[in-house]
Short mmCIF file of C-alpha atoms in Angstrom, two decimals:
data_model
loop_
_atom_site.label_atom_id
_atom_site.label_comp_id
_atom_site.label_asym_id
_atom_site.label_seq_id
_atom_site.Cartn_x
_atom_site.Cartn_y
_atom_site.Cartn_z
CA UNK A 1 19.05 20.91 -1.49
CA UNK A 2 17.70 24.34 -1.10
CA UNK A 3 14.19 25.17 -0.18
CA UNK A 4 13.19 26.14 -3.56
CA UNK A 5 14.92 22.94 -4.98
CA UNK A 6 12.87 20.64 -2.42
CA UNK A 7 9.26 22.85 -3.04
CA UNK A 8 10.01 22.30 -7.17
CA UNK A 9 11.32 18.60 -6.64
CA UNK A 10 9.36 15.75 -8.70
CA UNK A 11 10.42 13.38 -5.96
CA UNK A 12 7.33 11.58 -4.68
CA UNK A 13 8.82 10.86 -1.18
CA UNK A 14 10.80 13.61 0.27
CA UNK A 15 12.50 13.35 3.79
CA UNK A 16 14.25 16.47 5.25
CA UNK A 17 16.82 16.10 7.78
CA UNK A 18 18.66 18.66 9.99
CA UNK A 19 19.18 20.73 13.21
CA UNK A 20 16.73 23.06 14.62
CA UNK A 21 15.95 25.83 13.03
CA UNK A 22 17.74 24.67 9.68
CA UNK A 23 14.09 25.33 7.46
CA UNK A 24 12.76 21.83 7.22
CA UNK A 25 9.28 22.97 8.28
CA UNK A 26 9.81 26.27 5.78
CA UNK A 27 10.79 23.87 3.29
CA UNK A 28 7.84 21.31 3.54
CA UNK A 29 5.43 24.29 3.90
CA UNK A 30 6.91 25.33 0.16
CA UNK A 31 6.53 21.85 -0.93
CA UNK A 32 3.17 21.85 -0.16
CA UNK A 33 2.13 24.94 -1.49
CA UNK A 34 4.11 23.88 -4.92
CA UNK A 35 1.98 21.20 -5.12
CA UNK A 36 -1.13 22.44 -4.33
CA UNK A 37 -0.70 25.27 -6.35
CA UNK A 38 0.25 22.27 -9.43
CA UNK A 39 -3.04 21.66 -8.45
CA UNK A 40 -2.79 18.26 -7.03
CA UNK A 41 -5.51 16.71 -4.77
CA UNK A 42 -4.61 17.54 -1.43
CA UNK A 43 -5.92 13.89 -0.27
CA UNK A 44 -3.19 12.94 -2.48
CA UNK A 45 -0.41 14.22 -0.15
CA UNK A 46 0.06 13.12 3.22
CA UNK A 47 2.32 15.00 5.73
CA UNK A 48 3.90 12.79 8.74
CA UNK A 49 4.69 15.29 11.60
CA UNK A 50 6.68 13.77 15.23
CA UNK A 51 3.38 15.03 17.23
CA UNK A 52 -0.21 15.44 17.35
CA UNK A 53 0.60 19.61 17.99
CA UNK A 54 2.98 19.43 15.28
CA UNK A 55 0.64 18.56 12.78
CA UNK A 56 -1.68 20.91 13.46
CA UNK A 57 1.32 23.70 13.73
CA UNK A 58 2.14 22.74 10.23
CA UNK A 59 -1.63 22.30 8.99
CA UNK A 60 -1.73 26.33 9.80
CA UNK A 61 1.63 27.46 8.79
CA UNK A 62 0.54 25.32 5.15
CA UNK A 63 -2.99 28.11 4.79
CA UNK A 64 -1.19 31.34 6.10
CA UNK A 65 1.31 30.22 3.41
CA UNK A 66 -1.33 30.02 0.34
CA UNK A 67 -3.14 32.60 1.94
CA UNK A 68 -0.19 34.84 1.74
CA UNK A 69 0.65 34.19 -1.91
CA UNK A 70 -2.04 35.85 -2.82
CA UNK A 71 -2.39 39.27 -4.18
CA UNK A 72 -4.51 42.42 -3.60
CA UNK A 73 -6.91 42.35 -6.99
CA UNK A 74 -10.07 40.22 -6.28
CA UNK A 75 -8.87 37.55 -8.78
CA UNK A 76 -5.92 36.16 -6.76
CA UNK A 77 -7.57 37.14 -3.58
CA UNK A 78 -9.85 34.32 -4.30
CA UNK A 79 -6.90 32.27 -6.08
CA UNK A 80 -5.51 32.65 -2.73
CA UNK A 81 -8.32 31.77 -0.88
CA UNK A 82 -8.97 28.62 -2.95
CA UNK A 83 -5.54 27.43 -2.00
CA UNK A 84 -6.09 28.42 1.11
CA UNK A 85 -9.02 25.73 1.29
CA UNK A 86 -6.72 22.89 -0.37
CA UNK A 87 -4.40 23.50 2.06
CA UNK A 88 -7.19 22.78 5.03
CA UNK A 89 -7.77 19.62 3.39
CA UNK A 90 -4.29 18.14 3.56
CA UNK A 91 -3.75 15.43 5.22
CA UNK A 92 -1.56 16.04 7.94
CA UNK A 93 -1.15 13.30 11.04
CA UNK A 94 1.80 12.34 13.31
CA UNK A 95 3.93 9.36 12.83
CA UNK A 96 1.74 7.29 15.44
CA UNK A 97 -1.74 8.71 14.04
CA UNK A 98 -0.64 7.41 10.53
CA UNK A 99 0.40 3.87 11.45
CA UNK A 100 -2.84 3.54 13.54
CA UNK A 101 -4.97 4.34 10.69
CA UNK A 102 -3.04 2.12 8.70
CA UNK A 103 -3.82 -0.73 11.21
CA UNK A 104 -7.21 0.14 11.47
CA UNK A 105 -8.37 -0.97 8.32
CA UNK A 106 -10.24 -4.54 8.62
CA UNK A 107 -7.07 -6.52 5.61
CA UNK A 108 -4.49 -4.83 7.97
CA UNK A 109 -6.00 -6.51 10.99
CA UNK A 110 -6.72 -9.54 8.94
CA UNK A 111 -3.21 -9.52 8.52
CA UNK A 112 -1.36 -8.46 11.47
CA UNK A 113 -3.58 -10.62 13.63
CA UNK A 114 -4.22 -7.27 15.71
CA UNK A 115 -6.45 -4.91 17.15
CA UNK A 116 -4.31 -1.29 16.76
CA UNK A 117 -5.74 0.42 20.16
CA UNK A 118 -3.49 1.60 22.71
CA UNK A 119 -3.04 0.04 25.91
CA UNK A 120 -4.24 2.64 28.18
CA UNK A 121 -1.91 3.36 31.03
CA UNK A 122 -4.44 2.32 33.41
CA UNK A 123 -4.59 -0.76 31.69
CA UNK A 124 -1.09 -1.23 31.27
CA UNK A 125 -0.83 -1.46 35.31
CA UNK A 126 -2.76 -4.94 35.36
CA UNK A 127 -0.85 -6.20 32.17
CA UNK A 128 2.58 -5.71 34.11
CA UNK A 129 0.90 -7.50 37.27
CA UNK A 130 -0.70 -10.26 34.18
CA UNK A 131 3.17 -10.63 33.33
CA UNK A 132 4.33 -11.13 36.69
CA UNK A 133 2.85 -14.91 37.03
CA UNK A 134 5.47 -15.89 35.37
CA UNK A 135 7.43 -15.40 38.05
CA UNK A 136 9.70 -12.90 36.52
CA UNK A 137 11.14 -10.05 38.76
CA UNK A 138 9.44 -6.72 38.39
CA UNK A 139 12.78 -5.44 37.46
CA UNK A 140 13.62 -8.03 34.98
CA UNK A 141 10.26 -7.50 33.44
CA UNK A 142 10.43 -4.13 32.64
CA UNK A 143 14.23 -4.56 31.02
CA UNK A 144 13.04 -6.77 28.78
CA UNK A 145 10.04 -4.74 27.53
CA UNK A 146 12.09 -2.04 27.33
CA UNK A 147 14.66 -4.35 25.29
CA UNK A 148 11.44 -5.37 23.21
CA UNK A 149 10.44 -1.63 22.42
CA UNK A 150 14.51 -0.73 20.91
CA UNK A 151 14.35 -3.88 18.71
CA UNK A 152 10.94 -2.68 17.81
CA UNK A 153 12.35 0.79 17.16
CA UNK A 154 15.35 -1.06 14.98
CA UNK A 155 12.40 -2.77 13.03
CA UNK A 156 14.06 -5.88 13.56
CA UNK A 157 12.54 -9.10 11.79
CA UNK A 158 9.16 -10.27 13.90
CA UNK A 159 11.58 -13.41 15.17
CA UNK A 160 13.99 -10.88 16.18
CA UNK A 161 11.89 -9.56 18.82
CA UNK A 162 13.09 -11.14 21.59
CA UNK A 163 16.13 -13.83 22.63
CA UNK A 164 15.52 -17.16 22.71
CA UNK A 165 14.34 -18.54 26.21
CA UNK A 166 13.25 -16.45 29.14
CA UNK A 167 12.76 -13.27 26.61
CA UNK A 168 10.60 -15.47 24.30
CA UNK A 169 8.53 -16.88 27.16
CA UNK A 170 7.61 -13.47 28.25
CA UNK A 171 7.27 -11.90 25.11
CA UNK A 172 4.88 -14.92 23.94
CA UNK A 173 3.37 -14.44 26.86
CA UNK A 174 2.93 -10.82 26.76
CA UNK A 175 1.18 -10.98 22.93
CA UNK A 176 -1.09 -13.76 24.58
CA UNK A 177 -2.42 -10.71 26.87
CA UNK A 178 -2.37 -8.12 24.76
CA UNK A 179 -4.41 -10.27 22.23
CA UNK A 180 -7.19 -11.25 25.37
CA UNK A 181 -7.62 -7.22 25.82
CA UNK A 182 -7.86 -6.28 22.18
CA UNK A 183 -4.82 -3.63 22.60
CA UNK A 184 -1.43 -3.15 21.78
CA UNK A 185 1.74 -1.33 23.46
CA UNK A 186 2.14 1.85 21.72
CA UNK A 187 5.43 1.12 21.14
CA UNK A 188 4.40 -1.86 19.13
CA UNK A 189 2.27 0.11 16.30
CA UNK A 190 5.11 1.77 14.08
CA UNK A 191 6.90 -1.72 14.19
CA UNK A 192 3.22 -3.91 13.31
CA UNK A 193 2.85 -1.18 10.65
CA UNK A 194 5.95 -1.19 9.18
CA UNK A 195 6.16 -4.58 8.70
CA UNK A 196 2.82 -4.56 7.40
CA UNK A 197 3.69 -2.14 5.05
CA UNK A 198 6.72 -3.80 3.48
CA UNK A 199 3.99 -7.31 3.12
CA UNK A 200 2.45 -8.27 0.38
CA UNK A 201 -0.45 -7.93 2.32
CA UNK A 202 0.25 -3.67 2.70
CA UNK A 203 1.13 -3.45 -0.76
CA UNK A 204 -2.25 -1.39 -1.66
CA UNK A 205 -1.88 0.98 1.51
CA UNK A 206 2.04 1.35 0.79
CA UNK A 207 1.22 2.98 -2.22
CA UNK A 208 -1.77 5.00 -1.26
CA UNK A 209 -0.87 8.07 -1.32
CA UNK A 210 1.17 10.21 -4.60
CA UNK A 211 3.30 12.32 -2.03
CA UNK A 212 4.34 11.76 0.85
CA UNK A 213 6.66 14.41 3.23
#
C-alpha cells in the first residue's frame, strides 16, 4: 500500500511493516492527520510507538503535520491550528506504556491476579538472591528466566511458560515472589496483557479504542 492508500484506508487496525527509512512513520503521520481531519475524536485513536522517545517524536511530527496543512488566509490558519490541537490530544504511548495502563485498571487486576509495576532493578537484585534458595545455580537461574521471557515474547499459552519440573518449580516459585512484592518482570507485562486482552475478561478494553496504528 502506498502512503496515501494507508492515510485514506477505512481499516480500523493498521500495522505498517518495513526497513528503515521505508515511510512507515510518514505514513502513520498521514493516517492520523486523515482522520483527524474526518474529524474523529482524537481519544478515539491510539498510536503504539517501540519507545517512550518515539512516541513523543511522533506526537510532534503528527502537529507540525496539521499545522502545515494549513493555509495563509486566517480561516485555515485557524483550521490548521484546530487540528493542530487534535493532534496534541492523541493518544500516543509505547508498546510497554499501553499494556501497563491496560493492567492498571482494578477488572484487569481482578483478573490477572496482578499488580502491573515494574520490578525495579534494585529490586530485581534481592529477587535473584530470593530465587537462589532453591538451590538453583546462579547460572541456571538466569537461563531459565531468560527461557521464561522468549516464551513470554512467543505469547505462549500461560501453561506453556515453563517445562515441567525444575523450570516449573522455579517459575512457581518466582510468581510466589513477585506476588509478595506487588511487582512484575517487565518482560512479563506485554505477555499478562495480551492474554488478558484475548479473555473474556479484556473483552471491553480490547475494543476500546476505534483506531488503532
Amino acid at each position: 500500500m502506498s502512503i496515501k492508500e494507508i492515510a485514506e484506508s477505512t481499516e480500523r487496525l493498521i500495522k505498517v511493516v518495513g526497513a528503515g527509512r521505508t515511510g512507515k512513520t510518514e505514513a502513520l503521520v498521514a493516517r492520523c492527520v486523515q482522520l483527524l481531519g474526518q474529524g474523529v475524536d482524537p481519544a478515539s485513536v491510539l498510536v503504539v510507538t517501540s519507545t517512550a522517545d518515539g512516541a513523543a517524536a511522533f506526537s510532534e511530527r503528527v502537529v507540525a503535520a496539521c499545522t502545515g496543512a494549513s493555509g495563509t488566509d486566517a480561516a485555515t490558519v485557524a483550521a490548521g491550528d484546530a487540528l493542530a490541537n487534535a493532534a496534541r490530544a492523541l493518544r500516543v504511548r509505547s508498546a510497554q506504556d499501553v499494556c501497563v495502563s491496560i493492567l492498571a485498571s482494578e477488572r484487569a487486576q481482578a483478573a490477572t491476579g496482578r499488580t502491573p509495576r515494574e520490578l525495579t532493578a534494585f529490586e530485581r537484585n534481592f529477587f535473584l538472591e530470593d530465587l537462589k534458595t532453591l538451590g538453583t545455580p546462579t547460572r541456571r537461574l538466569r537461563g531459565m528466566i531468560r527461557h521464561f521471557e522468549q516464551r513470554m515474547c512467543d505469547c505462549v499459552a500461560a501453561d506453556e511458560v515453563c517445562d515441567p519440573g525444575e523450570e516449573q518449580t522455579v517459575y512457581e516459585h518466582a510468581q510466589k515472589l513477585l506476588g509478595f512484592m506487588g511487582a512484575v518482570l517487565p518482560e512479563e507485562v506485554p505477555f499478562l496483557c495480551a492474554h488478558y486482552l484475548m479473555s473474556e475478561a479484556g473483552a471491553q478494553d480490547a475494543q476500546a479504542y476505534a483506531y488503532v496504528l
